GROMACS .gro file of C-alpha atoms in nm:
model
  351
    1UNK     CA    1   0.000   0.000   0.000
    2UNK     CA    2   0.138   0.320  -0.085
    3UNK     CA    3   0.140   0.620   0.106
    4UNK     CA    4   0.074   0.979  -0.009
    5UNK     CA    5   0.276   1.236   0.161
    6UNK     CA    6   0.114   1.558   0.215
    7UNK     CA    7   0.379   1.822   0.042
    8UNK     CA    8   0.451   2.072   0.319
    9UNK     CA    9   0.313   2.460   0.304
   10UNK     CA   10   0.493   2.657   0.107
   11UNK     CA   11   0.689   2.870   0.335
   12UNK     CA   12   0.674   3.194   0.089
   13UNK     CA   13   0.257   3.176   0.217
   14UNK     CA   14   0.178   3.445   0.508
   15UNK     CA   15  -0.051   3.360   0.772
   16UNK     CA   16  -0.276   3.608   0.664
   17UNK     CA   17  -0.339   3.378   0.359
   18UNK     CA   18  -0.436   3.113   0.606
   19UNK     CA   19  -0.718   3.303   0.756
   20UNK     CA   20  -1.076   3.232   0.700
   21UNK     CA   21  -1.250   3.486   0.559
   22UNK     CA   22  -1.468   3.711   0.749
   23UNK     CA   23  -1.807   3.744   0.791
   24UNK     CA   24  -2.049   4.022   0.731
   25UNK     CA   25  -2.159   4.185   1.066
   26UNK     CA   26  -2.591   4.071   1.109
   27UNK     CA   27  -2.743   4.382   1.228
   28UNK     CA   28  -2.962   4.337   1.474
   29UNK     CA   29  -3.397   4.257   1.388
   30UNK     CA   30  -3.619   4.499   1.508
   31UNK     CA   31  -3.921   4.376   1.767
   32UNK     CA   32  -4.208   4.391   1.594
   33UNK     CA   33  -4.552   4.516   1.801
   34UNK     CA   34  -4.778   4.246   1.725
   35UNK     CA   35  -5.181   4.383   1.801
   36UNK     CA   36  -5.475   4.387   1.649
   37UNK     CA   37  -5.369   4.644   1.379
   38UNK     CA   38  -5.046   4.454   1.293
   39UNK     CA   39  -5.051   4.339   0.965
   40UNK     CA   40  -4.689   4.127   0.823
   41UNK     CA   41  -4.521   4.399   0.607
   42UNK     CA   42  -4.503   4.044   0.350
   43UNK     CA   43  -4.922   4.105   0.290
   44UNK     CA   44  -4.889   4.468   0.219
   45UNK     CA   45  -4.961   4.479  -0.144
   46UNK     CA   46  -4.950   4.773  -0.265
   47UNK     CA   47  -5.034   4.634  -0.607
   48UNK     CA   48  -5.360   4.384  -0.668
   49UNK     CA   49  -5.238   4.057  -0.738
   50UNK     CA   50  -5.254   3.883  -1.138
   51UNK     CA   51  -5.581   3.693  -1.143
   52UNK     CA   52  -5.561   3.304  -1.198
   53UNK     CA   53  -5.600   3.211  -1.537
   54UNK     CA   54  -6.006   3.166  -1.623
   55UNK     CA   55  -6.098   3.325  -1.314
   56UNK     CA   56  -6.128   3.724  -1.391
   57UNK     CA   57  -6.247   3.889  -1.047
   58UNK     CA   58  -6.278   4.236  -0.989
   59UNK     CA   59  -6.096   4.226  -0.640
   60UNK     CA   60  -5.912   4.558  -0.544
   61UNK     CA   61  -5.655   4.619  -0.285
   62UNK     CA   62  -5.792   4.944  -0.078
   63UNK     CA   63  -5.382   5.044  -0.175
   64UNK     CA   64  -5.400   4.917  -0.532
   65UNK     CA   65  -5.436   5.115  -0.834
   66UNK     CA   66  -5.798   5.222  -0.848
   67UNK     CA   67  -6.051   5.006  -1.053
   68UNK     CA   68  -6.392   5.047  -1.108
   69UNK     CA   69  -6.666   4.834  -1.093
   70UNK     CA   70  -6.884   4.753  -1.412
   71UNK     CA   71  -7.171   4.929  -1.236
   72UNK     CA   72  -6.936   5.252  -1.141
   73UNK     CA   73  -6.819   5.191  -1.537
   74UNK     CA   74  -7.172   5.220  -1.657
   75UNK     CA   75  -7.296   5.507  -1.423
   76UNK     CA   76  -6.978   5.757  -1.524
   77UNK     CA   77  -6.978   5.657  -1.878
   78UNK     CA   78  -7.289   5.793  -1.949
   79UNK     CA   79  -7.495   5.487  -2.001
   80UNK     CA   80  -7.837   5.400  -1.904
   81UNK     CA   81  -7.909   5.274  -1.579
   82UNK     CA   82  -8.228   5.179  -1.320
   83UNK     CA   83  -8.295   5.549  -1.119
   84UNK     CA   84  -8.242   5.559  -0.750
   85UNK     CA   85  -8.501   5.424  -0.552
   86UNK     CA   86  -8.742   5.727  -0.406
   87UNK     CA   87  -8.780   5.870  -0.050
   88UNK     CA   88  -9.004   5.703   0.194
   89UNK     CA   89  -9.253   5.888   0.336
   90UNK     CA   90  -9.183   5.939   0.753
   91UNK     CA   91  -9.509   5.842   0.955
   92UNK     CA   92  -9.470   6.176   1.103
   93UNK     CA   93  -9.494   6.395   0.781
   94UNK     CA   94  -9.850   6.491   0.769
   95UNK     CA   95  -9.840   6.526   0.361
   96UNK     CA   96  -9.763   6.145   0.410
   97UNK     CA   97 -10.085   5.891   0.266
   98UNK     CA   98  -9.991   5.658   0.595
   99UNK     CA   99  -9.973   5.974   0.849
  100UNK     CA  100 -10.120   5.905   1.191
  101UNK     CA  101 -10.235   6.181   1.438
  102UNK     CA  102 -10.136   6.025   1.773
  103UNK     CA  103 -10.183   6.277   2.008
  104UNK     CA  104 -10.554   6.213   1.871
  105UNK     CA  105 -10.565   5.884   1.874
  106UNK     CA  106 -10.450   5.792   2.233
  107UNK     CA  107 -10.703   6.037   2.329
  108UNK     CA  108 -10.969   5.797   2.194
  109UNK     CA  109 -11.113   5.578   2.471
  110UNK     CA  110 -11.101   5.285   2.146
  111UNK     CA  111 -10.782   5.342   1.995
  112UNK     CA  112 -10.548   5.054   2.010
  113UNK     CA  113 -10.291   5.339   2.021
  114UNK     CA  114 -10.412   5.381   2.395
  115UNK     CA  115 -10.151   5.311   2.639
  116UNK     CA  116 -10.280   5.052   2.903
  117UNK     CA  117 -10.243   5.214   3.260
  118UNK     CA  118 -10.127   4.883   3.513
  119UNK     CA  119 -10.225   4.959   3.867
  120UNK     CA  120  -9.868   5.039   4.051
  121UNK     CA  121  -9.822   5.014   4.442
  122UNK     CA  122  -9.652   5.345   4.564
  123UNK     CA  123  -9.321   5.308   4.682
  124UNK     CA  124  -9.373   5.592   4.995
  125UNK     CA  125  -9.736   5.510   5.075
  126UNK     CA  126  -9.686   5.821   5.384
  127UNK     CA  127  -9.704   6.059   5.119
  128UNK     CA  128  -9.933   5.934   4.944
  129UNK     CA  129 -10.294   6.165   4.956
  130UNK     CA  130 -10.540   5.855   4.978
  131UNK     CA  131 -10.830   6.083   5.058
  132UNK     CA  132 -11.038   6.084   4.709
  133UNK     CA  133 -11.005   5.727   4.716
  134UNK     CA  134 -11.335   5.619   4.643
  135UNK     CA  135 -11.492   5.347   4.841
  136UNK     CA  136 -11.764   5.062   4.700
  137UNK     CA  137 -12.112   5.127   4.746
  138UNK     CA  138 -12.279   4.782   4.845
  139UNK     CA  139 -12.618   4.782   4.733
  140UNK     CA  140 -12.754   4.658   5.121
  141UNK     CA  141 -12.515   4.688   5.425
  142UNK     CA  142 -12.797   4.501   5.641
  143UNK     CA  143 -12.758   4.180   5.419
  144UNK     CA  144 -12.449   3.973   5.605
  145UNK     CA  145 -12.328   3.891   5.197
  146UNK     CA  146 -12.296   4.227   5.118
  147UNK     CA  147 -12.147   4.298   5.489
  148UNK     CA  148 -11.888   4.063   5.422
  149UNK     CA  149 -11.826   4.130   5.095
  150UNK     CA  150 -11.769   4.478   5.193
  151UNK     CA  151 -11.533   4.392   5.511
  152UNK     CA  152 -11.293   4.199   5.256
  153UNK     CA  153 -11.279   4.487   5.006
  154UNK     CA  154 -11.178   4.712   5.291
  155UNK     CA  155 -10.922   4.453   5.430
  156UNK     CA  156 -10.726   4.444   5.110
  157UNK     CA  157 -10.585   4.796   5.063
  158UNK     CA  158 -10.248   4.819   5.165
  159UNK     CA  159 -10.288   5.166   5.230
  160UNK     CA  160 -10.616   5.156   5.467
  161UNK     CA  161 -10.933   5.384   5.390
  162UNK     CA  162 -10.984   5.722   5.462
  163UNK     CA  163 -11.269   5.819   5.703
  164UNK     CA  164 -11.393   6.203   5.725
  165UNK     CA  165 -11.502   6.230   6.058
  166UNK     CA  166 -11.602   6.563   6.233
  167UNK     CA  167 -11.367   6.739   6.466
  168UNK     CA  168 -11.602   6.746   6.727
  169UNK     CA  169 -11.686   6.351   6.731
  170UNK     CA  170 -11.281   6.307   6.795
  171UNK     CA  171 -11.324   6.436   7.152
  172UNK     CA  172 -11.275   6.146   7.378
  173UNK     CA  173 -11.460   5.941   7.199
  174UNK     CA  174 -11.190   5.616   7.053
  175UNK     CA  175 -11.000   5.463   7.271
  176UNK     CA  176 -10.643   5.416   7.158
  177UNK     CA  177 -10.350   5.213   7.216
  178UNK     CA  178 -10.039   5.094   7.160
  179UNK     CA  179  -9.945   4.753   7.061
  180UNK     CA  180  -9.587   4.644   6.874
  181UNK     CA  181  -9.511   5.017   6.768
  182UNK     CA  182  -9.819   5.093   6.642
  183UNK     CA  183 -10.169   5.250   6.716
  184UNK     CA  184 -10.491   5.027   6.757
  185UNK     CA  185 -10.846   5.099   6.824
  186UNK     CA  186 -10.908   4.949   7.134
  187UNK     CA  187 -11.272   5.064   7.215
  188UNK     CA  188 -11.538   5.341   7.147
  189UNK     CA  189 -11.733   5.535   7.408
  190UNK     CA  190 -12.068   5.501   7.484
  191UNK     CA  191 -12.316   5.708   7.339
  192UNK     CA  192 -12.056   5.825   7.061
  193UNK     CA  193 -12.187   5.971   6.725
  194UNK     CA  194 -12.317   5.768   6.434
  195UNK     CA  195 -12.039   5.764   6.267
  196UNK     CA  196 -11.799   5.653   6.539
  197UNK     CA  197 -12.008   5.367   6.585
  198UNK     CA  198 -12.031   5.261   6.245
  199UNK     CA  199 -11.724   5.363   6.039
  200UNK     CA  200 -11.490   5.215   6.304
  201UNK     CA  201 -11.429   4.856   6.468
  202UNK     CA  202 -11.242   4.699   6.759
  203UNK     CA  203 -10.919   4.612   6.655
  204UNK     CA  204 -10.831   4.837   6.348
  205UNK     CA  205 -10.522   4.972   6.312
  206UNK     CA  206 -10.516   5.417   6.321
  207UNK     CA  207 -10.210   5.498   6.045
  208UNK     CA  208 -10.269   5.844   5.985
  209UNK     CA  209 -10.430   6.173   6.086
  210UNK     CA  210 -10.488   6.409   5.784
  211UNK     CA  211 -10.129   6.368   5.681
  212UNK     CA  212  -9.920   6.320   5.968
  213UNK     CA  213  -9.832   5.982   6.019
  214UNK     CA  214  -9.941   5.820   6.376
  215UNK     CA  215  -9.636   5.682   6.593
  216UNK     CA  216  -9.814   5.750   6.965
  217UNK     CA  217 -10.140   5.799   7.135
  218UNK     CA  218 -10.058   6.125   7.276
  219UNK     CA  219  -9.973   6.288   6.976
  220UNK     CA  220 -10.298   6.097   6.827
  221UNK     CA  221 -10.498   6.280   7.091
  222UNK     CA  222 -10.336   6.613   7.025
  223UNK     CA  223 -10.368   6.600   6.644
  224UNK     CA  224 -10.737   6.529   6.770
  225UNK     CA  225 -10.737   6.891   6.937
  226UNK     CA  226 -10.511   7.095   6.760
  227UNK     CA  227 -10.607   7.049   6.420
  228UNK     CA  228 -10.704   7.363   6.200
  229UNK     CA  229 -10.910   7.171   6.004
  230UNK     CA  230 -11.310   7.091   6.109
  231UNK     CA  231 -11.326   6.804   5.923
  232UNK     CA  232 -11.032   6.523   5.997
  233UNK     CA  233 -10.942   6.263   5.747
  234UNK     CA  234 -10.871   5.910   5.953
  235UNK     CA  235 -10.643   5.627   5.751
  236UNK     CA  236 -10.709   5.317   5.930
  237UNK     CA  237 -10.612   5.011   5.823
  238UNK     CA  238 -10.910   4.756   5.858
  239UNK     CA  239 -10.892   4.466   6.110
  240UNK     CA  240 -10.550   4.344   5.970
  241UNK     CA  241 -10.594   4.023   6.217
  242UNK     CA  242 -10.949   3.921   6.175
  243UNK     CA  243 -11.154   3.661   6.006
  244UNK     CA  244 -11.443   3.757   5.831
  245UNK     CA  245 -11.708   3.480   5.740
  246UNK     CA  246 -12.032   3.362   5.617
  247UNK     CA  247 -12.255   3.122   5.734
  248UNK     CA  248 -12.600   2.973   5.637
  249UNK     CA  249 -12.747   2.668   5.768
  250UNK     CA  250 -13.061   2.488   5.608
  251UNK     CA  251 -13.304   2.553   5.901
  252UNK     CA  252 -13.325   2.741   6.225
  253UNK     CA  253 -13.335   2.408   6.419
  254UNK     CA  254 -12.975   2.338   6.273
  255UNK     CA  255 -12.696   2.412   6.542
  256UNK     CA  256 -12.455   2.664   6.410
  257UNK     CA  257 -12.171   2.445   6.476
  258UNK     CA  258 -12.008   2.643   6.747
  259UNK     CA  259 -11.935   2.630   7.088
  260UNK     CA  260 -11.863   2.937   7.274
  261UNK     CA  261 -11.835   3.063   7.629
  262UNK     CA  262 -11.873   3.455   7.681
  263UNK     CA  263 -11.715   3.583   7.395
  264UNK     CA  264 -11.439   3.289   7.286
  265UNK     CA  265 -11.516   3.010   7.084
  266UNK     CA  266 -11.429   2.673   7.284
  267UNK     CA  267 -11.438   2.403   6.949
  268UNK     CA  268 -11.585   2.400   6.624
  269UNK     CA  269 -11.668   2.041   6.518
  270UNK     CA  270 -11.561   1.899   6.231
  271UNK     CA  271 -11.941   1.904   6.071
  272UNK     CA  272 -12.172   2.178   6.049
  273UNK     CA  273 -12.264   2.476   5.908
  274UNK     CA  274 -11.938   2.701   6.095
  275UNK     CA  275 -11.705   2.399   5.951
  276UNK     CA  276 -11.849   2.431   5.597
  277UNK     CA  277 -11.762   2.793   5.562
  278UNK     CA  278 -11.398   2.770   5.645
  279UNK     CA  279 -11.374   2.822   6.056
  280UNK     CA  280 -11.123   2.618   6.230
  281UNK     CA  281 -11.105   2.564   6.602
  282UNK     CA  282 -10.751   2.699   6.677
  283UNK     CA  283 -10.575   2.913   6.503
  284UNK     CA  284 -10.240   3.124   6.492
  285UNK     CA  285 -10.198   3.404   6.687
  286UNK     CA  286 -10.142   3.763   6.560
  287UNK     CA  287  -9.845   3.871   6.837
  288UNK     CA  288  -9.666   3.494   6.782
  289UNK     CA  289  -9.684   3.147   6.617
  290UNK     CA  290  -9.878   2.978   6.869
  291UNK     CA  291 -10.190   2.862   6.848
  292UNK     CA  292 -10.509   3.041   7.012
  293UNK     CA  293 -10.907   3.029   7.062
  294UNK     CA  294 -11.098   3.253   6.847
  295UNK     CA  295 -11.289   3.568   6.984
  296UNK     CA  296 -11.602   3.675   6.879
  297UNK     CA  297 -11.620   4.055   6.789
  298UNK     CA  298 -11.907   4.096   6.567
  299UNK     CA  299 -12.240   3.883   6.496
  300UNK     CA  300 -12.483   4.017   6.226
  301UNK     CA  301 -12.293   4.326   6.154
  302UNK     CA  302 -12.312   4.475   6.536
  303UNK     CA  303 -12.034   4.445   6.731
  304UNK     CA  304 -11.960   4.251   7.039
  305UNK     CA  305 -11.831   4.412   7.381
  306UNK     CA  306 -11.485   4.289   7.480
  307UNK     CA  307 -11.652   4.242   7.854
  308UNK     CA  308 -11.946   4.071   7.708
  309UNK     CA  309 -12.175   3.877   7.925
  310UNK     CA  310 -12.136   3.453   7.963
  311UNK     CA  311 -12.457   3.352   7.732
  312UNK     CA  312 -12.467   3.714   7.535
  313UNK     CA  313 -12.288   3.579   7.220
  314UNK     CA  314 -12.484   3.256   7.253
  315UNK     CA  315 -12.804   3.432   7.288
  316UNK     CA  316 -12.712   3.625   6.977
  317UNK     CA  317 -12.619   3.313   6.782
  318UNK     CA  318 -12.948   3.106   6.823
  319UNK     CA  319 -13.160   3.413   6.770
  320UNK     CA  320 -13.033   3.468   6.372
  321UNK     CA  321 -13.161   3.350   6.070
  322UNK     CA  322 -13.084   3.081   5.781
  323UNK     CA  323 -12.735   3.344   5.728
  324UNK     CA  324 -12.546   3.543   5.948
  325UNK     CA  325 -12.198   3.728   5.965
  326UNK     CA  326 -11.925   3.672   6.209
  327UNK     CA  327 -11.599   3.837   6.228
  328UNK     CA  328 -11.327   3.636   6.458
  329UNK     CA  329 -11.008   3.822   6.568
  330UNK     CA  330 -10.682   3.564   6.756
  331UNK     CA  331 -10.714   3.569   7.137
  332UNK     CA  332 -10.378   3.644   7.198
  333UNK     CA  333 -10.439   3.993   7.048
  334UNK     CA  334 -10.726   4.071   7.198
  335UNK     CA  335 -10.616   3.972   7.565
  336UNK     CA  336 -10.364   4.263   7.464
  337UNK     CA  337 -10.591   4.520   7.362
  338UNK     CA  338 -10.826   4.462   7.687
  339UNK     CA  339 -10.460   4.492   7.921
  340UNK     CA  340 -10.385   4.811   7.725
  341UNK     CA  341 -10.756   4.951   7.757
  342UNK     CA  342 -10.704   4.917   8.148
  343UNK     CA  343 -10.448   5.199   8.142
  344UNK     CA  344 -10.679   5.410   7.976
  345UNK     CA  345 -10.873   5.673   8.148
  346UNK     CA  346 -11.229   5.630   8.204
  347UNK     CA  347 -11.179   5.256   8.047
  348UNK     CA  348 -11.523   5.129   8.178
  349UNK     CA  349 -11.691   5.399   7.965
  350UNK     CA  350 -11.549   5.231   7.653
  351UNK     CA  351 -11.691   4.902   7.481
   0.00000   0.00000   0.00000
């Protein structure tokens, strides 16, 4: 095997022939920002690409030289084309053939242009004038439907009902306390007017007096007093805690289904004619969840005394008819009223 020997450098070469050549300095790349508006400067045509072969478009580049459309084409050449489509006539232009009037036709009771009014609860019900109110007129009071009937409307305002009463009737004549922060009519005087008597009921809660709001009986009784006004405007809430019902038996020799001592109902039993309309033996109380006896406050639309005698109510209940009205308020709440009415002066006058 033979051996090639490698001739030695020449020694005439420098050693600047030896070295390798240099390389061009890289300058350094920019940073590129990359956002939404940063577009690769590769896609920036600034002239509109060739079309493919067979497939003519009309694209333009918004940086391209401009070209027109065939439709532009048409329109600045001069030739004919479709004319632009005409105004539409605005509702409100009254030389319009669909014009409508509104402001006359929401004032037509018919017009389905009429706005329908929702009944909204007030937010501040204090402020709130409640005195032209109007209030149902039953067709006969005496009739125990129609006394009901009437009782229930009442009960559902949120507000109350306003009662005009004379400034004169107001002297000394309701007997008011207080029970959980707020004012209640605990009794009415003898002999008081009319429409004392009638208008207002045991247990009914007093919210306002022409428009101050009620927060204590001494500033109740003074508002009485020291009103300018001859005529005051009561807002009483009606018998928030009562039960108001109707019941008709088949023939005077049918019990009522109720058995009562003085004024409180001992037990209803489970058949009869106080069981059929919806009156259960024990129910909650008004001042806490426990249960309670029923107390009788009204029987035929006139009231019962809170001191009644043993056998009045059940003297009262055998003498009505086929129908009669009751109205039932908790025991526990009217235990209270009869403590508070003890602190009240001249209580025995009151019933």
């Amino acid at each position: 095997m033979q051996h090639r020997l490698l001739a030695p450098p020449d020694s005439s070469s420098s050693d600047e022939d030896l070295k390798a050549p240099e390389l061009p300095i890289r300058k350094p790349t920019p940073k590129r920002r990359i956002g939404k508006d940063y577009r690769p400067p590769d896609l920036e045509f600034h002239v509109a690409p060739p079309p493919l072969p067979g497939h003519e478009s009309h694209y333009q580049h918004p940086k391209s030289s401009p070209v027109q459309s065939p439709l532009i084409k048409q329109m600045t050449e001069g030739h004919p084309c479709s004319p632009p489509t005409p105004r539409r006539h605005k509702l409100s232009e009254p030389n319009s053939p669909y014009y409508v009037n509104t402001a006359e036709a929401r004032t037509h009771p018919c017009s389905p242009h009429t706005p329908r009014q929702s009944p909204r609860r007030p937010k501040n019900t204090s402020m709130v004038d409640l005195s032209s109110r109007p209030l149902p007129i039953p067709n006969d009071l005496d009739r125990p439907s129609s006394f009901v009937a009437n009782l229930h409307w009442e009960q559902s305002l949120y507000d109350g009902i306003p009662i005009t009463v004379p400034k004169e009737d107001l002297e000394d004549t309701l007997a008011l306390v207080k029970i959980a922060d707020y004012v209640w009519i605990a009794g009415k005087k003898r002999g008081c007017s009319e429409t004392i008597s009638s208008r207002f009921n045991v247990g009914d809660q007093l919210r306002q007096i022409n428009d101050q709001i009620v927060v204590d009986v001494t500033i109740a009784h003074a508002l009485f007093k020291t009103t300018a006004k001859q005529e005051v405007i009561l807002m009483v809430k009606r018998l928030p805690y009562a039960k108001i019902f109707k019941v008709q038996r088949t023939s005077t020799d049918v019990a009522w289904g109720l058995k009562v001592e003085g004024n409180k109902v001992l037990d209803v039993p489970k058949t009869g004619p106080a069981a059929d309309a919806g009156i259960n033996a024990r129910p909650e109380g008004a001042l806490s969840k426990r249960l309670c006896s029923w107390i009788v406050t009204h029987i035929n639309q006139t009231p019962v005394s809170l001191s009644c005698s043993k056998d009045e109510v059940k003297n009262r209940l055998d003498n009505s008819d086929l129908e009669m009205s009751i109205v039932l308020q908790p025991e526990d709440f009217i235990s209270k009223l009869k403590s508070e009415l003890q602190d009240v002066k001249f209580s025995i006058d009151y019933i």
